[in-house]
Amino acid sequence: MTEDLNTNSDEDADIVSDSESAQSLIQYYVEQERSLSLQRTYILHMSCSQGVADKLFLGLSNCTSVVYDIETLSKVACLSGHDRTITGVKVGAGEDDVVFTSSLDGTIKLWDLRLHNNMVREYKDASEGDDKLKPISSFDISSKKTVIAAGTELFDGDAFMLFWDARSSKLLGGYWESHRDDITHIQFHPSKKDWLATGSTDGLMNVFDISECSEDDALLYSMNTESSVDKLQWFMCLNEVDGLSCITHTQDLQVWETDGVIPYAKHMQRDIIAKVMHRTSSDYCYLVDFLPEDSDDEVSLLAGSTAGKGECLKMLKVQKKTLTPVAVFNGNKQIVRSCCSIKQKNLLVTGGESGFFTLWKSDGLSQNISAASLKVKTKSKHSSVGKKPY
């Protein structure tokens, strides 16, 4: 979970100059920055509250989570209770003081900062005893806040999807036949409350309707990436069909149309992404995560290079099926592992391997002096689309 990316190379650099970049891309600048400690602690996950009191919730590589006040950058709480790697942090919808954390220790914990940072509820599958909990690798909460779903690493030969009543922590059931390897990411549809997308190292992205009575009936679509899925994100295609984008463990980007189970755009391999970023080498380019978009038909993500001290950090967008660079982050000092946005303050937040988080503010300006030079249309060969997992 916390392996270092390929670093310490001088073989990768920007093709365009700083002045050219400043003329064509939105510029982000460091608004504030805060180091967590003198020890090297990775920031693996983050989530931001979007209410009255803005808080930043961070999942760390030392199995703890910390909470910071965005205004003062002061630490509000330290949440200790997991004894294995934290795999997710999510703020309760509409709640500034409630946060969920998941871990490979097999539990999802609900914390309430108003109650002296106490854990108030725990979600787990103890059907085989507390000493045989299934390692949770990802989780999400339905749009109606009624169901919590989680994916697991392989456990006794099966990869599980587990479901709980969010209000009572009662285990509602599970699926274990649709994936053949670790489930790496799980995400509910933003508006269809019963639709759930999953990604796995078996290469599949699956879409389920969990209102159905059986796993076979629930499986709506299965997309074969022919790779290993790291992260995924729902979006809306231009034809108003639901789409799924995914980042693979080989640092490629794929964008799919669920209806028809076909690629929505040509798959964007690492060398193409490096060209879009205007980097001289693809070996050191990496994709961080997706960013929420105001427009449903766009996909935004952060990408960087591990060369040097990891200073290169840019924002890319898929617009009208074309991958385009849109922003550069000036003053980045680390390899970034996680990000989130605070929309009401027009801030982006990043955290990473050097153990500090950065608040970024943009100038919001882009002259777009040479749009043709900034856009790279992708081309790649792809076959065996839409294979079923069984």
Short mmCIF file of N, CA and C in Angstrom, two decimals, residues 80-153:
data_model
loop_
_atom_site.label_atom_id
_atom_site.label_comp_id
_atom_site.label_asym_id
_atom_site.label_seq_id
_atom_site.Cartn_x
_atom_site.Cartn_y
_atom_site.Cartn_z
N SER A 80 -7.29 6.99 16.44
CA SER A 80 -6.51 5.76 16.50
C SER A 80 -7.43 4.60 16.87
N GLY A 81 -7.37 3.54 16.10
CA GLY A 81 -8.23 2.39 16.37
C GLY A 81 -8.00 1.26 15.40
N HIS A 82 -7.41 1.56 14.25
CA HIS A 82 -7.08 0.52 13.28
C HIS A 82 -5.67 -0.01 13.56
N ASP A 83 -5.46 -1.29 13.29
CA ASP A 83 -4.13 -1.85 13.50
C ASP A 83 -3.49 -2.37 12.21
N ARG A 84 -4.13 -2.08 11.07
CA ARG A 84 -3.53 -2.36 9.77
C ARG A 84 -3.77 -1.15 8.85
N THR A 85 -3.23 -1.21 7.66
CA THR A 85 -3.25 -0.07 6.74
C THR A 85 -4.66 0.48 6.53
N ILE A 86 -4.79 1.81 6.61
CA ILE A 86 -6.06 2.47 6.33
C ILE A 86 -6.25 2.51 4.81
N THR A 87 -7.46 2.12 4.37
CA THR A 87 -7.73 2.01 2.93
C THR A 87 -8.77 3.01 2.44
N GLY A 88 -9.33 3.82 3.33
CA GLY A 88 -10.30 4.81 2.89
C GLY A 88 -10.70 5.75 4.01
N VAL A 89 -11.01 6.99 3.64
CA VAL A 89 -11.51 8.01 4.58
C VAL A 89 -12.63 8.75 3.86
N LYS A 90 -13.81 8.83 4.48
CA LYS A 90 -14.93 9.54 3.85
C LYS A 90 -15.71 10.30 4.92
N VAL A 91 -15.96 11.57 4.63
CA VAL A 91 -16.78 12.39 5.52
C VAL A 91 -18.24 12.01 5.33
N GLY A 92 -18.98 11.94 6.43
CA GLY A 92 -20.41 11.68 6.32
C GLY A 92 -21.10 12.80 5.55
N ALA A 93 -21.96 12.44 4.61
CA ALA A 93 -22.62 13.43 3.77
C ALA A 93 -23.40 14.43 4.62
N GLY A 94 -23.08 15.73 4.42
CA GLY A 94 -23.78 16.78 5.18
C GLY A 94 -23.34 16.89 6.63
N GLU A 95 -22.27 16.19 6.99
CA GLU A 95 -21.80 16.19 8.38
C GLU A 95 -20.36 16.70 8.43
N ASP A 96 -20.12 17.72 9.23
CA ASP A 96 -18.77 18.25 9.37
C ASP A 96 -17.94 17.49 10.40
N ASP A 97 -18.60 16.78 11.30
CA ASP A 97 -17.91 16.18 12.44
C ASP A 97 -17.99 14.66 12.45
N VAL A 98 -18.47 14.07 11.37
CA VAL A 98 -18.61 12.62 11.29
C VAL A 98 -17.77 12.10 10.14
N VAL A 99 -16.97 11.07 10.39
CA VAL A 99 -16.10 10.53 9.36
C VAL A 99 -16.04 9.01 9.49
N PHE A 100 -15.94 8.35 8.34
CA PHE A 100 -15.78 6.90 8.27
C PHE A 100 -14.35 6.60 7.83
N THR A 101 -13.76 5.55 8.41
CA THR A 101 -12.44 5.08 7.98
C THR A 101 -12.51 3.57 7.80
N SER A 102 -11.77 3.06 6.80
CA SER A 102 -11.71 1.61 6.58
C SER A 102 -10.27 1.15 6.64
N SER A 103 -10.10 -0.16 6.84
CA SER A 103 -8.75 -0.68 7.02
C SER A 103 -8.69 -2.15 6.61
N LEU A 104 -7.47 -2.59 6.32
CA LEU A 104 -7.23 -4.00 6.06
C LEU A 104 -7.42 -4.85 7.31
N ASP A 105 -7.66 -4.21 8.46
CA ASP A 105 -7.96 -5.00 9.66
C ASP A 105 -9.37 -5.57 9.62
N GLY A 106 -10.14 -5.24 8.56
CA GLY A 106 -11.46 -5.83 8.39
C GLY A 106 -12.60 -5.02 8.94
N THR A 107 -12.35 -3.76 9.30
CA THR A 107 -13.40 -2.94 9.89
C THR A 107 -13.55 -1.60 9.17
N ILE A 108 -14.76 -1.08 9.22
CA ILE A 108 -15.06 0.32 8.89
C ILE A 108 -15.53 0.95 10.18
N LYS A 109 -14.93 2.05 10.57
CA LYS A 109 -15.26 2.70 11.84
C LYS A 109 -15.90 4.05 11.57
N LEU A 110 -16.92 4.36 12.34
CA LEU A 110 -17.59 5.66 12.29
C LEU A 110 -17.19 6.45 13.52
N TRP A 111 -16.63 7.66 13.28
CA TRP A 111 -16.14 8.53 14.35
C TRP A 111 -16.98 9.79 14.41
N ASP A 112 -17.21 10.28 15.62
CA ASP A 112 -17.94 11.53 15.81
C ASP A 112 -17.07 12.47 16.64
N LEU A 113 -16.61 13.56 16.03
CA LEU A 113 -15.72 14.50 16.72
C LEU A 113 -16.41 15.22 17.86
N ARG A 114 -17.74 15.26 17.84
CA ARG A 114 -18.48 15.94 18.90
C ARG A 114 -18.51 15.12 20.18
N LEU A 115 -18.17 13.85 20.06
CA LEU A 115 -18.20 12.95 21.22
C LEU A 115 -16.78 12.56 21.60
N HIS A 116 -15.94 13.56 21.77
CA HIS A 116 -14.55 13.37 22.20
C HIS A 116 -13.81 12.42 21.25
N ASN A 117 -14.10 12.56 19.95
CA ASN A 117 -13.43 11.78 18.92
C ASN A 117 -13.64 10.28 19.08
N ASN A 118 -14.76 9.92 19.67
CA ASN A 118 -15.03 8.51 19.92
C ASN A 118 -15.52 7.79 18.68
N MET A 119 -15.15 6.51 18.58
CA MET A 119 -15.74 5.65 17.58
C MET A 119 -17.15 5.28 18.07
N VAL A 120 -18.14 5.56 17.26
CA VAL A 120 -19.52 5.34 17.69
C VAL A 120 -20.17 4.13 17.02
N ARG A 121 -19.54 3.61 15.97
CA ARG A 121 -20.11 2.44 15.30
C ARG A 121 -19.02 1.74 14.52
N GLU A 122 -19.15 0.41 14.40
CA GLU A 122 -18.18 -0.38 13.67
C GLU A 122 -18.90 -1.35 12.74
N TYR A 123 -18.41 -1.41 11.50
CA TYR A 123 -18.99 -2.30 10.49
C TYR A 123 -17.96 -3.37 10.15
N LYS A 124 -18.36 -4.63 10.27
CA LYS A 124 -17.45 -5.74 9.97
C LYS A 124 -18.27 -6.99 9.67
N ASP A 125 -17.61 -7.95 9.06
CA ASP A 125 -18.23 -9.26 8.83
C ASP A 125 -17.58 -10.25 9.77
N ALA A 126 -18.24 -10.48 10.89
CA ALA A 126 -17.71 -11.38 11.91
C ALA A 126 -18.38 -12.76 11.83
N SER A 127 -18.86 -13.12 10.65
CA SER A 127 -19.58 -14.39 10.51
C SER A 127 -18.69 -15.59 10.78
N GLU A 128 -17.35 -15.39 10.61
CA GLU A 128 -16.42 -16.48 10.90
C GLU A 128 -15.59 -16.20 12.14
N GLY A 129 -16.03 -15.22 12.93
CA GLY A 129 -15.33 -14.86 14.15
C GLY A 129 -14.50 -13.61 13.98
N ASP A 130 -14.26 -12.92 15.09
CA ASP A 130 -13.49 -11.67 15.04
C ASP A 130 -12.03 -11.87 14.65
N ASP A 131 -11.55 -13.10 14.72
CA ASP A 131 -10.16 -13.37 14.34
C ASP A 131 -10.02 -13.69 12.86
N LYS A 132 -11.15 -13.69 12.12
CA LYS A 132 -11.10 -13.97 10.68
C LYS A 132 -11.93 -12.93 9.93
N LEU A 133 -11.63 -11.66 10.15
CA LEU A 133 -12.32 -10.59 9.44
C LEU A 133 -11.74 -10.45 8.04
N LYS A 134 -12.58 -10.12 7.09
CA LYS A 134 -12.14 -9.97 5.70
C LYS A 134 -11.48 -8.61 5.52
N PRO A 135 -10.29 -8.56 4.92
CA PRO A 135 -9.54 -7.30 4.80
C PRO A 135 -10.21 -6.33 3.82
N ILE A 136 -10.67 -5.20 4.33
CA ILE A 136 -11.42 -4.23 3.51
C ILE A 136 -10.44 -3.33 2.76
N SER A 137 -10.57 -3.33 1.44
CA SER A 137 -9.65 -2.56 0.60
C SER A 137 -10.26 -1.27 0.07
N SER A 138 -11.60 -1.14 0.10
CA SER A 138 -12.27 0.06 -0.36
C SER A 138 -13.71 0.05 0.15
N PHE A 139 -14.30 1.24 0.31
CA PHE A 139 -15.71 1.30 0.72
C PHE A 139 -16.34 2.57 0.20
N ASP A 140 -17.68 2.59 0.22
CA ASP A 140 -18.42 3.79 -0.16
C ASP A 140 -19.78 3.77 0.53
N ILE A 141 -20.43 4.94 0.53
CA ILE A 141 -21.73 5.12 1.16
C ILE A 141 -22.71 5.54 0.08
N SER A 142 -23.89 4.93 0.05
CA SER A 142 -24.86 5.22 -0.99
C SER A 142 -25.34 6.66 -0.89
N SER A 143 -25.87 7.18 -2.02
CA SER A 143 -26.28 8.58 -2.08
C SER A 143 -27.38 8.91 -1.07
N LYS A 144 -28.16 7.92 -0.68
CA LYS A 144 -29.23 8.13 0.31
C LYS A 144 -28.75 7.89 1.74
N LYS A 145 -27.44 7.55 1.86
CA LYS A 145 -26.81 7.33 3.17
C LYS A 145 -27.42 6.17 3.94
N THR A 146 -27.99 5.20 3.23
CA THR A 146 -28.64 4.07 3.90
C THR A 146 -27.81 2.79 3.87
N VAL A 147 -26.91 2.67 2.88
CA VAL A 147 -26.14 1.44 2.71
C VAL A 147 -24.65 1.77 2.62
N ILE A 148 -23.85 0.97 3.30
CA ILE A 148 -22.40 1.02 3.15
C ILE A 148 -21.97 -0.24 2.42
N ALA A 149 -21.17 -0.07 1.37
CA ALA A 149 -20.64 -1.21 0.62
C ALA A 149 -19.13 -1.20 0.71
N ALA A 150 -18.55 -2.38 0.77
CA ALA A 150 -17.09 -2.49 0.85
C ALA A 150 -16.61 -3.63 -0.03
N GLY A 151 -15.41 -3.47 -0.56
CA GLY A 151 -14.74 -4.54 -1.29
C GLY A 151 -13.56 -5.03 -0.48
N THR A 152 -13.18 -6.28 -0.68
CA THR A 152 -12.10 -6.88 0.11
C THR A 152 -10.97 -7.39 -0.78
N GLU A 153 -9.83 -7.60 -0.15
CA GLU A 153 -8.78 -8.37 -0.77
C GLU A 153 -9.22 -9.84 -0.79
#
